[in-house]
Coordinates of C-alpha atoms and ligand atoms in Angstrom, one line a residue:
X1 CA 21.1 12.4 1.9
X2 CA 23.8 9.9 1.5
X3 CA 22.8 6.2 1.0
X4 CA 24.8 3.9 3.3
X5 CA 24.6 0.1 3.8
X6 CA 21.8 -2.1 2.6
X7 CA 19.7 -3.1 5.7
X8 CA 17.1 -5.3 4.1
X9 CA 16.4 -6.7 0.6
X10 CA 12.7 -7.5 0.2
X11 CA 10.6 -8.8 -2.6
X12 CA 9.8 -5.4 -4.0
X13 CA 11.8 -2.9 -2.0
X14 CA 15.2 -2.4 -0.4
X15 CA 16.0 -0.4 2.7
X16 CA 19.3 1.5 3.2
X17 CA 20.7 3.2 6.2
X18 CA 21.5 7.0 6.0
X19 CA 23.8 9.2 8.0
X20 CA 20.8 10.1 10.1
X21 CA 19.8 7.2 12.4
X22 CA 16.2 8.4 12.3
X23 CA 15.9 8.2 8.5
X24 CA 16.2 5.4 6.0
X25 CA 16.1 5.2 2.2
X26 CA 13.5 3.0 0.6
X27 CA 14.3 1.9 -2.9
X28 CA 11.5 0.5 -5.1
X29 CA 12.5 -2.5 -7.3
X30 CA 11.1 -3.8 -10.6
X31 CA 10.7 -7.2 -9.0
X32 CA 7.1 -8.3 -8.4
X33 CA 5.9 -11.3 -6.4
X34 CA 2.5 -12.8 -5.8
X35 CA 1.0 -15.7 -3.8
X36 CA 3.8 -15.5 -1.2
X37 CA 6.7 -15.7 -3.7
X38 CA 5.2 -18.5 -5.8
X39 CA 4.9 -16.2 -8.8
X40 CA 7.8 -13.8 -9.5
X41 CA 8.8 -11.5 -12.3
X42 CA 10.5 -8.3 -13.1
X43 CA 8.3 -5.6 -14.6
X44 CA 10.3 -3.0 -16.4
X45 CA 9.9 0.5 -15.0
X46 CA 7.6 -0.6 -12.1
X47 CA 10.1 0.6 -9.4
X48 CA 10.1 4.1 -10.9
X49 CA 6.3 4.1 -11.3
X50 CA 5.6 2.9 -7.8
X51 CA 8.1 5.3 -6.3
X52 CA 6.4 8.2 -8.2
X53 CA 2.9 7.0 -7.4
X54 CA 3.6 6.4 -3.7
X55 CA 5.5 9.7 -3.3
X56 CA 2.6 11.7 -4.9
X57 CA 0.0 10.0 -2.7
X58 CA 2.0 10.3 0.5
X59 CA 2.6 14.0 -0.2
X60 CA -1.1 14.5 -0.9
X61 CA -2.1 12.8 2.3
X62 CA 0.4 14.8 4.3
X63 CA -1.0 18.0 2.8
X64 CA -4.4 16.9 4.2
X65 CA -3.0 16.4 7.7
X66 CA -2.3 12.6 7.6
X67 CA 0.8 11.7 9.5
X68 CA 3.2 9.5 7.4
X69 CA 6.7 8.2 7.5
X70 CA 7.5 9.9 4.1
X71 CA 10.0 12.7 4.0
X72 CA 10.8 13.2 0.3
X73 CA 11.5 11.5 -2.9
X74 CA 15.3 11.5 -3.4
X75 CA 15.6 10.0 -6.9
X76 CA 13.5 8.2 -9.5
X77 CA 13.5 5.0 -7.4
X78 CA 14.0 6.1 -3.9
X79 CA 12.3 7.8 -1.0
X80 CA 13.7 9.2 2.2
X81 CA 11.5 8.1 5.1
X82 CA 11.5 8.3 8.9
X83 CA 12.5 5.1 10.8
X84 CA 9.5 3.6 12.6
X85 CA 8.7 0.6 14.7
X86 CA 6.3 -1.3 12.5
X87 CA 3.1 -2.6 14.0
X88 CA 2.9 -6.1 12.4
X89 CA -0.7 -5.7 11.3
X90 CA -2.1 -5.1 7.8
X91 CA -5.2 -3.0 7.7
X92 CA -7.3 -3.8 4.6
X93 CA -10.0 -1.3 3.6
X94 CA -12.7 -2.5 1.2
X95 CA -15.1 -0.2 -0.6
X96 CA -16.0 -2.9 -3.1
X97 CA -15.9 -6.7 -2.4
X98 CA -13.1 -8.4 -4.4
X99 CA -10.1 -10.7 -4.0
X100 CA -9.8 -12.9 -0.9
X101 CA -13.1 -11.6 0.7
X102 CA -15.1 -12.4 -2.4
X103 CA -13.5 -15.9 -2.6
X104 CA -13.7 -16.7 1.1
X105 CA -17.4 -15.8 1.4
X106 CA -18.5 -16.9 -2.1
X107 CA -19.5 -13.3 -3.2
X108 CA -19.2 -12.1 -6.8
X109 CA -16.4 -9.5 -7.2
X110 CA -17.7 -6.0 -7.6
X111 CA -20.6 -6.1 -5.1
X112 CA -20.7 -2.7 -3.2
X113 CA -21.5 -3.2 0.5
X114 CA -23.5 -0.6 2.4
X115 CA -20.7 -0.2 4.9
X116 CA -16.9 0.1 4.6
X117 CA -15.2 -3.1 5.5
X118 CA -11.9 -3.2 7.6
X119 CA -10.0 -6.4 7.8
X120 CA -6.9 -6.9 10.0
X121 CA -4.3 -9.5 9.0
X122 CA -1.2 -10.6 11.0
X123 CA 1.9 -9.9 9.0
X124 CA 3.5 -13.3 8.6
X125 CA 4.7 -14.9 5.4
X126 CA 5.0 -18.3 7.1
X127 CA 1.3 -18.2 8.1
X128 CA 0.2 -16.4 4.8
X129 CA -0.9 -13.2 6.6
X130 CA -3.9 -14.8 8.5
X131 CA -7.0 -12.7 9.1
X132 CA -7.3 -11.7 12.7
X133 CA -9.6 -9.4 14.7
X134 CA -9.1 -6.7 17.3
X135 CA -9.1 -9.1 20.2
X136 CA -6.5 -11.3 18.6
X137 CA -4.3 -8.3 18.0
X138 CA -4.6 -7.3 21.6
X139 CA -4.1 -10.9 22.9
X140 CA -1.0 -11.2 20.8
X141 CA 0.4 -8.0 22.2
X142 CA 0.5 -6.4 18.7
X143 CA -1.5 -3.3 19.6
X144 CA -3.7 -1.9 22.3
X145 CA -7.4 -1.3 21.7
X146 CA -6.6 2.4 21.8
X147 CA -3.9 2.0 19.1
X148 CA -6.4 0.0 17.0
X149 CA -8.9 2.8 17.4
X150 CA -6.3 5.3 16.1
X151 CA -5.4 3.0 13.2
X152 CA -9.1 2.6 12.2
X153 CA -9.6 6.4 12.3
X154 CA -6.6 7.0 10.2
X155 CA -7.6 4.3 7.7
X156 CA -11.0 5.8 7.3
X157 CA -9.6 9.3 6.7
X158 CA -7.0 7.8 4.2
X159 CA -9.8 6.0 2.4
X160 CA -11.9 9.1 2.0
X161 CA -8.9 11.1 0.7
X162 CA -7.6 8.4 -1.6
X163 CA -11.1 7.6 -3.0
X164 CA -11.5 11.3 -3.9
X165 CA -8.0 11.6 -5.4
X166 CA -8.4 8.4 -7.5
X167 CA -11.9 9.6 -8.6
X168 CA -10.3 12.8 -10.0
X169 CA -8.1 10.5 -12.0
X170 CA -11.1 8.5 -13.3
X171 CA -10.2 5.5 -11.2
X172 CA -12.3 3.6 -8.7
X173 CA -10.6 2.6 -5.5
X174 CA -11.9 -0.9 -4.7
X175 CA -9.6 -1.9 -1.8
X176 CA -6.2 -1.3 -0.3
X177 CA -3.7 -2.5 2.3
X178 CA -1.8 -0.2 4.7
X179 CA 0.5 -0.6 7.7
X180 CA 1.4 1.7 10.5
X181 CA 4.3 2.4 12.7
X182 CA 5.4 4.4 15.7
X183 CA 8.2 7.0 15.4
X184 CA 10.9 7.4 18.0
X185 CA 8.7 10.1 19.7
X186 CA 5.7 7.6 19.8
X187 CA 3.6 9.1 17.1
X188 CA 1.5 6.7 15.1
X189 CA 2.1 7.2 11.4
X190 CA 1.2 5.6 8.1
X191 CA 4.3 3.7 7.2
X192 CA 3.8 1.9 3.9
X193 CA 3.7 2.3 0.1
X194 CA 0.5 3.3 -1.6
X195 CA 0.9 1.8 -5.0
X196 CA -1.0 -0.4 -7.5
X197 CA 0.9 -3.3 -5.8
X198 CA -1.1 -2.8 -2.6
X199 CA -4.5 -1.8 -3.8
X200 CA -7.2 -2.7 -6.3
X201 CA -8.1 0.2 -8.7
X202 CA -10.5 -0.1 -11.6
X203 CA -10.9 2.3 -14.5
X204 CA -14.1 4.1 -13.9
X205 CA -15.0 4.2 -17.6
X206 CA -14.1 0.6 -18.7
X207 CA -13.9 -1.3 -15.4
X208 CA -10.4 -2.4 -16.5
X209 CA -8.0 -3.4 -13.7
X210 CA -5.1 -1.1 -13.2
X211 CA -3.3 -2.9 -10.4
X212 CA -1.3 -5.9 -9.4
X213 CA -4.2 -8.2 -10.3
X214 CA -3.0 -7.7 -13.9
X215 CA 0.1 -9.6 -12.9
X216 CA -1.6 -12.1 -10.5
X217 CA -4.2 -13.0 -13.1
X218 CA -2.0 -12.9 -16.2
X219 CA -4.1 -10.1 -17.7
X220 CA -1.1 -8.5 -19.6
X221 CA -0.1 -4.9 -20.0
X222 CA 1.0 -4.6 -16.4
X223 CA 3.7 -2.0 -17.0
X224 CA 1.3 0.1 -19.1
X225 CA -1.3 0.1 -16.4
X226 CA 1.1 1.3 -13.7
X227 CA 2.4 4.0 -16.1
X228 CA -1.2 5.1 -16.8
X229 CA -2.0 5.3 -13.1
X230 CA 1.2 7.5 -12.6
X231 CA 0.2 9.8 -15.5
X232 CA -3.4 10.2 -14.4
X233 CA -2.4 10.9 -10.8
X234 CA 0.0 13.5 -12.0
X235 CA -2.7 15.3 -14.0
X236 CA -5.2 15.0 -11.1
X237 CA -2.7 16.7 -8.8
X238 CA -1.5 19.2 -11.5
X239 CA 2.1 18.0 -11.2
Ligands
LIG301 N1 -2.8 -6.7 -0.1 C1 -1.5 -6.3 0.0 N2 -0.6 -7.1 0.6 C2 -1.0 -8.3 1.2 C3 -2.4 -8.6 1.1 C4 -3.2 -7.8 0.4 O1 -1.1 -5.3 -0.5 O2 -0.2 -9.0 1.8 C5 -3.7 -5.8 -0.8 C6 -4.2 -6.4 -2.2 O3 -3.4 -5.9 -3.2 C7 -5.6 -5.8 -2.3 C8 -6.1 -5.7 -0.8 O4 -4.9 -5.7 0.0 O5 -5.6 -4.5 -2.9 C9 -7.0 -6.8 -0.4 O6 -6.4 -8.0 -0.6 P1 -7.1 -9.4 -0.4 O7 -7.4 -9.6 1.0 O8 -8.3 -9.4 -1.3 O9 -6.1 -10.5 -0.8 P2 -5.6 -11.0 -2.3 O10 -6.8 -11.2 -3.1 O11 -4.7 -9.9 -2.8 O12 -4.9 -12.2 -1.9

């Protein structure tokens, strides 16, 4: 598929048009940002690792019946994906309490709740992605209650599949963020990357962080962690 003009240049990805108006190319960059662009850096090889990790995971989810925007990986840094109308809501799934939830509620990171926790955030850099709830989402016209129900059901299924896949790689899935979109035919699909930039994953044996927290918290060996995740997922999937 031929890559045409650049449509959007984001903090970690670029979007390109293709000859097919229903498909775009997503190119993963080495650039990394945190805290709404306050902290920026280039992490060598991250684009390739994230493209490989996300492609493997989206392929795996599709093989288990999850509807996604992903079509195929086209080169080391790029994926061909379906064009969707994004729903501007971030769904955060938490298996273990960490990050903003731990901070906001004064809970020590690492506590395991009896239930799975689902947070909704409004996608807005200006407002720093504020936490919202179902009623806010409906009031703002972002989604209907029915669509939210579909998003929760898909998120639950994705969490089960991802937790299992990462466990096979010796990795504990702590939390992750996903976004959804509607295709031209109106189908709700997962339309996001699934990479160490958008989740918390801890080594099951050592508890070591293998995700973007290494960058956010200056823990070092960021590139090595992403490479290790890619290698372990490859083995877990026999690729
Ligand atoms: N996350 C993300 N994009 C965002 C906000 C959060 O990918 O804009 C991911 C984040 O990497 C973590 C999970 O969602 O895996 C939960 O994030 P949290 O609410 O704890 O916020 P953070 O501590 O990252 O500010």
